[in-house]
Amino acid sequence: MRVLLVEDDGGLGAAVRDQIAADGHVVDWARRLDLAEDYLRTTGYDLILLDLMLPDGRGIPFLRARRGGGDVTPVIILTALDQISDRIEGLDAGADDYLVKPFDLSELSARVKAVARRYTGNPNPLVTIGELQVDLAARSVTRNGKPVPLTAREWVLFEAFLQHPGMLLSKPQLEERLYSFDDEIESNAIEVYVSRLRRKLGHDVIETVRGMGYRLRQS
């Protein structure tokens, strides 16, 4: 997934960014709400991790404005505000989950996975595609019962196809899933990763539509 982290605390932000990136996601980090708005105007995100107290405003009005404008991107609130009234306000504003600081980073990872499963319409973490068995929760793949090791970026790319079975995904769309604003993108990166996935998962798993993009073949 591509994740937008909105957090002004440098130490916590770095820890969360590193944890989410280690889980195989692409993370853009905004320390202010105005920067978060800029990111959201130019990029589509699969998840927003939102602090409530930012230097240029509060997260609740920001979230209400996003929801009022029709944005359905999943949001997990990360905050030190721990009163029941605070949690109710956050959830009523449109948050999907609410995590109180300090929190264990492994719990954050688990909640990110749970929210992602809900929004992909597949609460079952086990998916079968032909001879492939995919465990979304464990981020693992077996082929005819044998484990298939995937690198972090190979998994992110494969996950993008899993979340949109049969849907044509363009090269720019796939690049957004693999790279943050700070990353340099090689011109043939997507072709390289698709080729690697085909070698590992089967040449028929991902279909090329010339000049348009790629899609996951449906069984």
C-alpha atoms as one frame of an Amber mdcrd trajectory, in Angstrom:
protein
   0.000   0.000   0.000   0.937   3.648  -0.289   0.548   5.259   3.138   0.440
   8.922   4.134   1.798   9.535   7.634   0.735  12.876   9.171   2.826  13.312
  12.327   4.945  16.208  13.604   6.981  14.331  16.219  10.309  13.515  14.583
  11.226  10.509  16.710   7.826   8.845  16.604   7.326   9.700  12.949  10.622
   8.098  11.987   9.814   4.968  14.001   6.362   4.627  12.431   7.703   5.314
   8.938  10.419   2.686   9.330   7.974   0.122  10.748   5.428   0.579   7.963
   8.164   0.564   5.312   9.604  -2.637   6.815   6.142  -4.173   6.407   6.511
  -3.566   2.684   4.509  -0.370   2.253   5.502   2.932   0.641   5.323   5.842
   3.094   5.130   9.601   2.512   5.582  11.632   5.707   3.961  15.041   6.205
   4.698  16.960   9.413   2.011  19.564   8.768  -1.591  19.447   7.600  -0.939
  21.820   4.692   1.763  19.485   3.375  -0.595  16.536   3.821  -3.165  18.384
   1.722  -0.552  18.962  -0.984   0.300  15.257  -1.038  -3.357  14.270  -1.232
  -3.970  16.605  -4.174  -1.292  14.892  -6.243  -1.284  11.265  -5.092  -3.785
   8.553  -4.264  -3.271   6.810  -0.921  -4.485   3.496   0.441  -4.244   4.581
   4.087  -3.702   7.723   6.187  -2.076   7.581   9.633  -3.212  10.805  11.299
  -2.004  12.603  14.411  -4.574  14.948  15.941  -2.376  17.792  17.153  -0.308
  19.309  14.333   1.579  22.637  14.266  -0.907  24.180  11.828  -4.144  22.728
  13.148  -6.081  19.777  14.534  -6.582  16.494  12.804 -10.344  16.215  13.470
 -11.409  19.170  11.272  -8.977  17.931   8.614 -10.583  14.473   8.711 -14.129
  15.872   8.666 -13.252  17.982   5.637 -11.836  14.959   3.814 -14.926  12.878
   4.525 -17.227  15.777   3.660 -15.517  16.041   0.292 -16.145  12.379  -0.452
 -12.699  10.998   0.426 -13.131   7.405   1.655  -9.427   6.663   2.183  -9.064
   4.590   5.383  -7.741   6.581   8.351  -6.115   5.365  11.558  -5.744   8.069
  14.204  -2.491   8.041  16.213  -2.741  10.337  19.219  -1.941  10.914  22.877
  -5.556  11.972  23.499  -6.854   8.982  25.424 -10.243   9.991  26.799 -13.335
   8.083  25.692 -14.793  11.360  24.419 -11.703  11.845  22.230 -12.073   8.372
  20.748 -15.764   8.903  20.058 -15.044  12.245  18.390 -12.390  10.676  16.170
 -14.524   7.736  15.122 -17.553   9.969  14.553 -15.417  12.205  12.345 -14.775
   9.232  10.065 -11.718   7.419  11.410 -11.550   3.654  10.883  -9.410   2.990
  13.945  -7.957   4.893  16.896  -4.606   4.068  18.482  -3.437   5.814  21.649
   0.217   6.800  22.129   2.446   5.279  23.262   1.700   2.140  21.288   3.595
  -0.971  20.252   4.701  -0.803  16.639   3.729  -4.420  16.038   0.164  -3.568
  17.104   0.142  -0.708  14.597   1.233  -3.147  11.869  -1.580  -5.526  12.794
  -4.171  -2.744  12.708  -2.907  -1.536   9.332  -3.325  -5.059   7.939  -6.825
  -5.367   9.395  -7.998  -2.060   7.933  -6.476  -2.952   4.561  -8.351  -6.264
   4.473 -11.643  -4.545   5.222 -11.217  -2.013   2.443 -10.173  -4.529  -0.196
 -13.459  -6.307   0.434 -11.672  -9.440   1.532 -11.691 -10.012   5.306 -10.338
 -13.503   4.670  -6.523 -13.268   4.604  -6.242 -16.484   2.515  -6.583 -16.165
  -1.264  -6.201 -18.848  -3.953  -5.291 -17.976  -7.531  -4.792 -21.055  -9.658
  -1.816 -22.913  -8.211  -0.970 -20.024  -5.872  -2.042 -19.791  -2.242  -1.637
 -16.314  -0.763  -1.744 -15.429   2.941  -2.371 -11.687   3.045  -1.868 -11.460
   6.797   1.463 -13.295   6.757   2.443 -11.718   3.415   3.453 -15.109   2.083
   2.878 -17.068  -1.108   3.066 -20.779  -1.872   2.968 -22.352  -5.336   1.749
 -25.913  -5.457   2.452 -26.080  -1.732   6.016 -24.783  -1.974   6.961 -21.406
  -0.432   7.758 -18.626  -2.902  10.068 -15.981  -1.407   9.227 -12.429  -2.505
  11.198  -9.286  -1.768   9.391  -6.375  -0.099   8.845  -4.526  -3.373   7.819
  -7.667  -5.244   5.175  -8.228  -2.580   3.945  -4.615  -2.766   3.530  -4.918
  -6.533   1.792  -8.296  -6.294  -0.480  -6.951  -3.547  -1.549  -4.113  -5.863
  -2.764  -6.712  -8.372  -4.437  -8.778  -5.646  -6.400  -5.748  -4.480  -7.657
  -5.114  -8.026  -8.159  -8.556  -9.615  -8.760  -8.305 -13.339  -8.374  -4.511
 -13.317  -5.910  -2.900 -15.703  -3.215  -1.005 -13.787  -1.049   1.492 -15.634
   2.685   1.872 -15.152   2.286   5.227 -13.292  -0.290   3.645 -10.963   2.105
   0.831 -10.121   4.996   3.260  -9.629   2.890   5.119  -7.052   2.534   1.885
  -5.111   6.260   1.165  -5.144   7.890   4.530  -4.581   7.566   7.521  -2.253
   8.245  11.124  -3.274  11.833  10.810  -2.039  12.669   7.741  -4.142  14.355
   7.807  -7.530  12.459   5.749 -10.108  14.293   3.937 -12.876  12.462   4.013
 -16.188  12.173   0.215 -16.479  11.565  -0.578 -12.801   8.005  -1.856 -13.257
   9.005  -4.081 -16.180  11.809  -5.560 -14.077   9.563  -6.343 -11.100   6.784
  -7.780 -13.275   9.350 -10.038 -14.934  10.585 -11.223 -11.540   7.042 -11.953
 -10.372   6.330 -13.967 -13.505   9.450 -16.069 -12.977   8.457 -16.823  -9.407
   4.654 -17.071  -9.652   4.114 -18.278 -13.206   4.255 -16.532 -16.566   0.460
 -16.518 -16.930  -0.260 -14.795 -13.589   0.218 -11.218 -14.823  -1.020 -10.197
 -18.250   0.481  -7.337 -20.286  -1.890  -5.085 -22.229   0.488  -3.400 -24.636
   0.661   0.367 -24.269  -1.815   0.375 -21.356  -0.489  -1.611 -18.411  -0.841
  -4.900 -16.583  -3.517  -6.935 -14.848  -3.837 -10.048 -12.750  -5.290 -12.938
 -14.683  -8.413 -14.276 -12.999  -8.787 -18.024 -12.567
